[in-house]
Amino acid sequence: MTDSSTPLPYRIDLSGLSLIEASAGTGKTYTLVRLMARHLLWHGLPIERILAVTFTEAACSELKDRLRAFLAQVSRHLACETEDGDIQYLLSGRPEHVSDTQFKAWLLEALNNIDRAAIFTIHGFCQGILRDQPLLAGQAIPAPELLLSEAALYQQISEEFWRRHGQNPDTASALHSELQSPQQTVSMLPNLLSLAELKPDKPELPDPAAAEPMPDLTETVRLFGQQALQAMLLAFEAGTFHKNQFPSAEAIQNCFEHLTAFLKSADTNLIESFSKLAYGTIREIKGKTKPDNPLLHHLDRLLAWQAVHDENQQRLGLWLLHELQDFARRRLAELKRQRQVIGFSDMIDSLYFALQQEQGEALAEAIRVAFPVALVDEFQDTDERQWAIFEQVYRKHTDSSLILIGDPKQAIYGFRGGDVHTYLKARAQTDAERIHCLEVNFRSSPELLADIERVFTIKRAQPFYEPAIQFTPVSPGRN
């Protein structure tokens, strides 16, 4: 029997699905270690059957070291029979049928096998399942070689895409403006491929034949250019214009110089530099009359053409991004098949798709047999595929244990595909009494915690754009 004074990791029901929300500094790793110790020392589960998934290899190493240190601490405590931290909860809370002898035997076994602890990144976990269950997972035998870097494949894909669209006059301009260069395209590919769905939706490719040609100003400037310049300068002297549009006569002359440069280069990027000469854009002082000149009206038509041109370029740029994503996905899969390699993200995809197939439930059962217990750290940085894997394997099976630990306020890996809405979906699927919160911060001073709370709550009760994410104040655990 436990009460609220018992630390959280000794109170949580270990069966079924639970969620722990842990702000920075509230003892997340401490909690993970104690939960694993309960499985080891209360229920005698072998250390290699307790799955712990975290975000990086460094975090895996830290968690294993912390678990090793805590089990060694428990061993010293038993040898010396001294009061030592929170170990009293570990001893007093164990099931009645677990004797001292059994407890010590399980502890010794865990210490002896600590290097077999099943602590992995999500990629390491998926790789292990694909390796150990190739038939159920539909994997090739022998397994493809793990590709540590996909950079060379991205480079080839980018070069092929640029060759295909850079030689097409209808797409070449947008290719350079949207993707800039083949090397820049390489840097875009990881994020582009991580997106399940690219928004906005893919537009229709603009029809080049339907596009109006750019108005030719050459003859109009020849006939009316000098007249227009003089009219604008006289109007400036008469105080016709607002100062923020034409602050000086020199500003007007500069506009005409930019217009001349545009006629020589046909560079549409220069249009903005003289666009305020267009008749429809000139704003005159009340009671004044702005110059009325054929060139100024012709510039109105140029701006109208530019608006349509820019809209088409934006559509073309979005179309190219969709084309790049589709082409890269297809070509990347082809290149990997040809070279018999598999990337890190492919491991997650392969396990996810294997669980959706006819033998998916048999594969899920095999995973539960291997790992009846799973703890998922940094859960706010997972995506839909990763949650779908754990959901199918564990969520509907009360004889197994799945504990999710995360903090939606720290969801920062959208660029890697992390999706905080996946976290919120899983949270909504968790029974309210099984959602827990670590509410004591052991890292920061009381003054800093108070200041942080004021920053987040002084203006409004809900400081986050996503209403399902709440700011939960924490109390200081140190002076």
Short mmCIF file of N, CA and C in Angstrom, two decimals, residues 121-253:
data_model
loop_
_atom_site.label_atom_id
_atom_site.label_comp_id
_atom_site.label_asym_id
_atom_site.label_seq_id
_atom_site.Cartn_x
_atom_site.Cartn_y
_atom_site.Cartn_z
N THR A 121 17.92 3.34 -28.94
CA THR A 121 17.21 4.39 -29.67
C THR A 121 16.07 3.72 -30.43
N ILE A 122 15.15 4.49 -30.96
CA ILE A 122 14.04 3.91 -31.72
C ILE A 122 14.57 3.16 -32.94
N HIS A 123 15.65 3.68 -33.55
CA HIS A 123 16.23 3.00 -34.71
C HIS A 123 16.88 1.69 -34.29
N GLY A 124 17.57 1.71 -33.16
CA GLY A 124 18.20 0.48 -32.68
C GLY A 124 17.18 -0.59 -32.34
N PHE A 125 16.07 -0.16 -31.73
CA PHE A 125 15.00 -1.11 -31.41
C PHE A 125 14.43 -1.73 -32.68
N CYS A 126 14.09 -0.90 -33.66
CA CYS A 126 13.50 -1.41 -34.91
C CYS A 126 14.49 -2.31 -35.64
N GLN A 127 15.76 -1.91 -35.66
CA GLN A 127 16.77 -2.73 -36.32
C GLN A 127 16.85 -4.11 -35.68
N GLY A 128 16.79 -4.17 -34.34
CA GLY A 128 16.87 -5.44 -33.64
C GLY A 128 15.69 -6.34 -33.96
N ILE A 129 14.49 -5.77 -34.03
CA ILE A 129 13.30 -6.58 -34.34
C ILE A 129 13.37 -7.11 -35.77
N LEU A 130 13.77 -6.26 -36.71
CA LEU A 130 13.89 -6.70 -38.10
C LEU A 130 14.94 -7.80 -38.25
N ARG A 131 16.00 -7.70 -37.45
CA ARG A 131 17.06 -8.71 -37.50
C ARG A 131 16.60 -10.03 -36.86
N ASP A 132 15.91 -9.93 -35.72
CA ASP A 132 15.54 -11.13 -34.96
C ASP A 132 14.28 -11.80 -35.50
N GLN A 133 13.42 -11.03 -36.18
CA GLN A 133 12.16 -11.59 -36.70
C GLN A 133 12.05 -11.34 -38.21
N PRO A 134 13.00 -11.78 -39.01
CA PRO A 134 12.98 -11.43 -40.44
C PRO A 134 11.79 -11.99 -41.19
N LEU A 135 11.34 -13.19 -40.83
CA LEU A 135 10.22 -13.79 -41.56
C LEU A 135 8.92 -13.08 -41.25
N LEU A 136 8.64 -12.86 -39.96
CA LEU A 136 7.42 -12.16 -39.59
C LEU A 136 7.43 -10.71 -40.09
N ALA A 137 8.62 -10.12 -40.16
CA ALA A 137 8.73 -8.72 -40.59
C ALA A 137 8.89 -8.59 -42.09
N GLY A 138 8.92 -9.72 -42.82
CA GLY A 138 9.02 -9.68 -44.28
C GLY A 138 10.32 -9.13 -44.78
N GLN A 139 11.42 -9.42 -44.05
CA GLN A 139 12.73 -8.89 -44.43
C GLN A 139 13.49 -9.86 -45.33
N ALA A 140 14.32 -9.29 -46.17
CA ALA A 140 15.16 -10.11 -47.04
C ALA A 140 16.23 -10.83 -46.22
N ILE A 141 16.61 -12.00 -46.68
CA ILE A 141 17.69 -12.77 -46.06
C ILE A 141 18.75 -13.04 -47.14
N PRO A 142 19.99 -12.59 -46.95
CA PRO A 142 20.48 -11.85 -45.79
C PRO A 142 19.94 -10.42 -45.74
N ALA A 143 19.98 -9.84 -44.56
CA ALA A 143 19.43 -8.49 -44.37
C ALA A 143 20.26 -7.46 -45.13
N PRO A 144 19.64 -6.40 -45.59
CA PRO A 144 20.40 -5.33 -46.26
C PRO A 144 21.45 -4.73 -45.32
N GLU A 145 22.50 -4.19 -45.89
CA GLU A 145 23.54 -3.55 -45.09
C GLU A 145 23.05 -2.19 -44.60
N LEU A 146 23.36 -1.86 -43.33
CA LEU A 146 22.95 -0.58 -42.77
C LEU A 146 23.79 0.54 -43.38
N LEU A 147 23.11 1.54 -43.92
CA LEU A 147 23.75 2.70 -44.52
C LEU A 147 23.84 3.79 -43.45
N LEU A 148 25.05 4.11 -43.01
CA LEU A 148 25.21 5.07 -41.92
C LEU A 148 24.90 6.50 -42.36
N SER A 149 25.12 6.81 -43.64
CA SER A 149 24.82 8.15 -44.15
C SER A 149 24.19 8.04 -45.53
N GLU A 150 23.14 8.80 -45.75
CA GLU A 150 22.46 8.80 -47.04
C GLU A 150 22.87 9.99 -47.90
N ALA A 151 23.91 10.69 -47.47
CA ALA A 151 24.31 11.93 -48.15
C ALA A 151 24.64 11.70 -49.61
N ALA A 152 25.36 10.61 -49.91
CA ALA A 152 25.74 10.34 -51.30
C ALA A 152 24.51 10.07 -52.16
N LEU A 153 23.52 9.39 -51.61
CA LEU A 153 22.28 9.13 -52.35
C LEU A 153 21.51 10.43 -52.57
N TYR A 154 21.47 11.28 -51.55
CA TYR A 154 20.81 12.58 -51.69
C TYR A 154 21.48 13.41 -52.78
N GLN A 155 22.81 13.36 -52.84
CA GLN A 155 23.55 14.12 -53.86
C GLN A 155 23.16 13.64 -55.25
N GLN A 156 23.10 12.33 -55.44
CA GLN A 156 22.74 11.77 -56.75
C GLN A 156 21.31 12.15 -57.12
N ILE A 157 20.40 12.06 -56.17
CA ILE A 157 19.00 12.41 -56.42
C ILE A 157 18.88 13.88 -56.81
N SER A 158 19.58 14.74 -56.09
CA SER A 158 19.52 16.18 -56.38
C SER A 158 20.03 16.47 -57.78
N GLU A 159 21.16 15.87 -58.14
CA GLU A 159 21.74 16.12 -59.48
C GLU A 159 20.80 15.62 -60.58
N GLU A 160 20.18 14.46 -60.37
CA GLU A 160 19.25 13.94 -61.37
C GLU A 160 18.03 14.86 -61.50
N PHE A 161 17.53 15.36 -60.38
CA PHE A 161 16.36 16.25 -60.40
C PHE A 161 16.67 17.55 -61.12
N TRP A 162 17.85 18.11 -60.85
CA TRP A 162 18.25 19.36 -61.50
C TRP A 162 18.46 19.16 -63.00
N ARG A 163 19.02 18.02 -63.38
CA ARG A 163 19.19 17.77 -64.82
C ARG A 163 17.84 17.68 -65.51
N ARG A 164 16.88 17.04 -64.85
CA ARG A 164 15.55 16.85 -65.43
C ARG A 164 14.81 18.17 -65.59
N HIS A 165 14.83 19.00 -64.56
CA HIS A 165 14.01 20.22 -64.59
C HIS A 165 14.80 21.47 -64.96
N GLY A 166 16.14 21.43 -64.83
CA GLY A 166 16.94 22.60 -65.16
C GLY A 166 17.04 22.83 -66.66
N GLN A 167 16.84 21.79 -67.44
CA GLN A 167 16.90 21.92 -68.89
C GLN A 167 15.55 22.28 -69.51
N ASN A 168 14.53 22.33 -68.67
CA ASN A 168 13.18 22.68 -69.14
C ASN A 168 12.98 24.17 -68.95
N PRO A 169 12.81 24.94 -70.02
CA PRO A 169 12.67 26.40 -69.86
C PRO A 169 11.45 26.81 -69.04
N ASP A 170 10.46 25.92 -68.96
CA ASP A 170 9.25 26.26 -68.20
C ASP A 170 9.47 26.14 -66.69
N THR A 171 10.48 25.39 -66.27
CA THR A 171 10.70 25.18 -64.84
C THR A 171 12.06 25.68 -64.36
N ALA A 172 12.96 26.01 -65.26
CA ALA A 172 14.34 26.35 -64.87
C ALA A 172 14.39 27.55 -63.94
N SER A 173 13.62 28.60 -64.26
CA SER A 173 13.67 29.81 -63.44
C SER A 173 13.18 29.54 -62.02
N ALA A 174 12.02 28.85 -61.90
CA ALA A 174 11.49 28.53 -60.58
C ALA A 174 12.41 27.58 -59.83
N LEU A 175 13.10 26.70 -60.54
CA LEU A 175 14.03 25.77 -59.92
C LEU A 175 15.12 26.54 -59.18
N HIS A 176 15.66 27.56 -59.83
CA HIS A 176 16.73 28.34 -59.20
C HIS A 176 16.19 29.20 -58.06
N SER A 177 15.01 29.76 -58.22
CA SER A 177 14.49 30.63 -57.16
C SER A 177 14.00 29.84 -55.96
N GLU A 178 13.46 28.63 -56.17
CA GLU A 178 12.90 27.84 -55.07
C GLU A 178 13.95 26.96 -54.41
N LEU A 179 14.79 26.29 -55.20
CA LEU A 179 15.75 25.33 -54.66
C LEU A 179 17.18 25.86 -54.66
N GLN A 180 17.42 26.95 -55.36
CA GLN A 180 18.68 27.69 -55.36
C GLN A 180 19.83 26.96 -56.06
N SER A 181 20.16 25.75 -55.61
CA SER A 181 21.30 25.03 -56.19
C SER A 181 21.17 23.55 -55.87
N PRO A 182 21.87 22.69 -56.60
CA PRO A 182 21.83 21.26 -56.26
C PRO A 182 22.29 20.97 -54.83
N GLN A 183 23.31 21.69 -54.36
CA GLN A 183 23.80 21.45 -53.00
C GLN A 183 22.77 21.88 -51.96
N GLN A 184 22.09 23.00 -52.20
CA GLN A 184 21.04 23.43 -51.29
C GLN A 184 19.89 22.43 -51.27
N THR A 185 19.62 21.84 -52.43
CA THR A 185 18.57 20.81 -52.51
C THR A 185 18.94 19.60 -51.66
N VAL A 186 20.21 19.22 -51.67
CA VAL A 186 20.68 18.10 -50.84
C VAL A 186 20.35 18.36 -49.37
N SER A 187 20.60 19.59 -48.91
CA SER A 187 20.36 19.92 -47.50
C SER A 187 18.87 19.94 -47.16
N MET A 188 18.01 20.15 -48.17
CA MET A 188 16.57 20.19 -47.95
C MET A 188 15.95 18.79 -47.85
N LEU A 189 16.58 17.82 -48.49
CA LEU A 189 15.95 16.51 -48.66
C LEU A 189 15.60 15.80 -47.35
N PRO A 190 16.48 15.77 -46.32
CA PRO A 190 16.09 15.04 -45.10
C PRO A 190 14.79 15.53 -44.49
N ASN A 191 14.63 16.85 -44.40
CA ASN A 191 13.40 17.39 -43.83
C ASN A 191 12.21 17.14 -44.75
N LEU A 192 12.41 17.31 -46.05
CA LEU A 192 11.33 17.12 -47.01
C LEU A 192 10.83 15.67 -46.99
N LEU A 193 11.75 14.74 -46.87
CA LEU A 193 11.37 13.32 -46.86
C LEU A 193 10.75 12.90 -45.53
N SER A 194 11.02 13.66 -44.47
CA SER A 194 10.45 13.30 -43.16
C SER A 194 8.99 13.70 -43.04
N LEU A 195 8.53 14.60 -43.92
CA LEU A 195 7.15 15.07 -43.85
C LEU A 195 6.20 14.03 -44.44
N ALA A 196 5.23 13.60 -43.64
CA ALA A 196 4.26 12.63 -44.15
C ALA A 196 3.44 13.23 -45.28
N GLU A 197 3.14 14.52 -45.15
CA GLU A 197 2.29 15.18 -46.15
C GLU A 197 2.77 16.61 -46.31
N LEU A 198 3.01 17.01 -47.53
CA LEU A 198 3.49 18.36 -47.81
C LEU A 198 2.29 19.28 -48.02
N LYS A 199 2.29 20.39 -47.32
CA LYS A 199 1.21 21.38 -47.44
C LYS A 199 1.78 22.71 -47.90
N PRO A 200 1.03 23.51 -48.68
CA PRO A 200 -0.28 23.22 -49.28
C PRO A 200 -0.20 22.07 -50.28
N ASP A 201 -1.39 21.61 -50.71
CA ASP A 201 -1.46 20.51 -51.66
C ASP A 201 -0.77 20.89 -52.97
N LYS A 202 -0.43 19.87 -53.73
CA LYS A 202 0.25 20.10 -55.00
C LYS A 202 -0.69 20.80 -55.98
N PRO A 203 -0.28 21.96 -56.50
CA PRO A 203 -1.15 22.69 -57.44
C PRO A 203 -1.01 22.14 -58.86
N GLU A 204 -1.91 22.58 -59.71
CA GLU A 204 -1.76 22.27 -61.13
C GLU A 204 -0.56 23.03 -61.68
N LEU A 205 0.17 22.43 -62.57
CA LEU A 205 1.31 23.10 -63.18
C LEU A 205 0.80 24.22 -64.09
N PRO A 206 1.25 25.46 -63.86
CA PRO A 206 0.80 26.57 -64.72
C PRO A 206 1.10 26.28 -66.19
N ASP A 207 0.19 26.68 -67.05
CA ASP A 207 0.35 26.46 -68.49
C ASP A 207 1.14 27.62 -69.09
N PRO A 208 2.37 27.37 -69.51
CA PRO A 208 3.19 28.46 -70.07
C PRO A 208 2.54 29.12 -71.28
N ALA A 209 1.78 28.35 -72.06
CA ALA A 209 1.15 28.91 -73.27
C ALA A 209 0.08 29.93 -72.93
N ALA A 210 -0.49 29.80 -71.70
CA ALA A 210 -1.57 30.72 -71.33
C ALA A 210 -1.04 32.01 -70.71
N ALA A 211 0.26 32.06 -70.44
CA ALA A 211 0.84 33.23 -69.78
C ALA A 211 0.97 34.40 -70.76
N GLU A 212 0.58 35.58 -70.30
CA GLU A 212 0.74 36.79 -71.11
C GLU A 212 2.22 37.18 -71.16
N PRO A 213 2.69 37.66 -72.30
CA PRO A 213 4.09 38.12 -72.34
C PRO A 213 4.26 39.39 -71.52
N MET A 214 5.45 39.61 -71.03
CA MET A 214 5.72 40.81 -70.24
C MET A 214 5.57 42.05 -71.14
N PRO A 215 4.84 43.05 -70.67
CA PRO A 215 4.68 44.27 -71.48
C PRO A 215 6.03 44.88 -71.85
N ASP A 216 6.16 45.28 -73.08
CA ASP A 216 7.42 45.86 -73.57
C ASP A 216 7.35 47.38 -73.40
N LEU A 217 8.23 47.89 -72.56
CA LEU A 217 8.21 49.32 -72.25
C LEU A 217 9.14 50.14 -73.15
N THR A 218 9.89 49.48 -74.00
CA THR A 218 10.97 50.16 -74.71
C THR A 218 10.47 51.38 -75.49
N GLU A 219 9.44 51.19 -76.30
CA GLU A 219 8.95 52.28 -77.14
C GLU A 219 8.29 53.37 -76.29
N THR A 220 7.57 52.96 -75.25
CA THR A 220 6.90 53.95 -74.38
C THR A 220 7.93 54.81 -73.67
N VAL A 221 9.01 54.19 -73.20
CA VAL A 221 10.06 54.96 -72.52
C VAL A 221 10.73 55.91 -73.51
N ARG A 222 10.95 55.44 -74.73
CA ARG A 222 11.59 56.29 -75.75
C ARG A 222 10.75 57.52 -76.05
N LEU A 223 9.45 57.30 -76.12
CA LEU A 223 8.56 58.42 -76.49
C LEU A 223 8.22 59.31 -75.31
N PHE A 224 8.03 58.70 -74.12
CA PHE A 224 7.47 59.48 -73.01
C PHE A 224 8.34 59.48 -71.75
N GLY A 225 9.52 58.85 -71.81
CA GLY A 225 10.33 58.73 -70.60
C GLY A 225 10.79 60.06 -70.04
N GLN A 226 11.38 60.90 -70.89
CA GLN A 226 11.89 62.18 -70.40
C GLN A 226 10.74 63.08 -69.94
N GLN A 227 9.64 63.02 -70.68
CA GLN A 227 8.46 63.81 -70.30
C GLN A 227 7.93 63.38 -68.94
N ALA A 228 7.90 62.07 -68.71
CA ALA A 228 7.41 61.55 -67.43
C ALA A 228 8.32 61.97 -66.29
N LEU A 229 9.64 61.94 -66.53
CA LEU A 229 10.58 62.34 -65.48
C LEU A 229 10.38 63.81 -65.11
N GLN A 230 10.28 64.66 -66.13
CA GLN A 230 10.10 66.08 -65.84
C GLN A 230 8.78 66.34 -65.12
N ALA A 231 7.72 65.64 -65.53
CA ALA A 231 6.42 65.82 -64.89
C ALA A 231 6.48 65.40 -63.42
N MET A 232 7.18 64.33 -63.13
CA MET A 232 7.31 63.86 -61.74
C MET A 232 8.11 64.85 -60.90
N LEU A 233 9.20 65.39 -61.50
CA LEU A 233 10.02 66.35 -60.74
C LEU A 233 9.25 67.64 -60.47
N LEU A 234 8.49 68.11 -61.46
CA LEU A 234 7.69 69.32 -61.25
C LEU A 234 6.63 69.10 -60.19
N ALA A 235 6.01 67.90 -60.22
CA ALA A 235 5.00 67.60 -59.20
C ALA A 235 5.62 67.53 -57.82
N PHE A 236 6.85 67.04 -57.73
CA PHE A 236 7.53 66.99 -56.43
C PHE A 236 7.76 68.41 -55.92
N GLU A 237 8.24 69.30 -56.83
CA GLU A 237 8.48 70.70 -56.44
C GLU A 237 7.19 71.36 -55.97
N ALA A 238 6.08 70.93 -56.53
CA ALA A 238 4.78 71.52 -56.16
C ALA A 238 4.20 70.89 -54.90
N GLY A 239 4.92 69.96 -54.28
CA GLY A 239 4.45 69.33 -53.04
C GLY A 239 3.31 68.36 -53.26
N THR A 240 3.32 67.68 -54.40
CA THR A 240 2.20 66.79 -54.75
C THR A 240 2.26 65.46 -54.00
N PHE A 241 3.47 64.98 -53.69
CA PHE A 241 3.62 63.60 -53.20
C PHE A 241 3.79 63.55 -51.68
N HIS A 242 3.42 62.41 -51.13
CA HIS A 242 3.72 62.14 -49.72
C HIS A 242 5.21 61.89 -49.57
N LYS A 243 5.79 62.44 -48.52
CA LYS A 243 7.23 62.34 -48.32
C LYS A 243 7.71 60.90 -48.14
N ASN A 244 6.86 60.03 -47.56
CA ASN A 244 7.32 58.67 -47.34
C ASN A 244 7.36 57.85 -48.64
N GLN A 245 6.73 58.41 -49.72
CA GLN A 245 6.81 57.73 -51.01
C GLN A 245 7.95 58.29 -51.85
N PHE A 246 8.01 59.59 -51.95
CA PHE A 246 9.10 60.25 -52.68
C PHE A 246 9.69 61.32 -51.77
N PRO A 247 10.69 60.95 -50.95
CA PRO A 247 11.23 61.93 -50.00
C PRO A 247 12.09 63.02 -50.65
N SER A 248 12.54 62.79 -51.90
CA SER A 248 13.42 63.78 -52.54
C SER A 248 13.33 63.63 -54.05
N ALA A 249 13.80 64.67 -54.74
CA ALA A 249 13.86 64.60 -56.20
C ALA A 249 14.84 63.51 -56.64
N GLU A 250 15.88 63.32 -55.84
CA GLU A 250 16.85 62.28 -56.15
C GLU A 250 16.20 60.90 -56.14
N ALA A 251 15.24 60.68 -55.23
CA ALA A 251 14.55 59.39 -55.16
C ALA A 251 13.79 59.13 -56.46
N ILE A 252 13.19 60.17 -57.03
CA ILE A 252 12.48 60.02 -58.30
C ILE A 252 13.46 59.69 -59.43
N GLN A 253 14.57 60.39 -59.45
CA GLN A 253 15.58 60.14 -60.50
C GLN A 253 16.13 58.71 -60.38
#
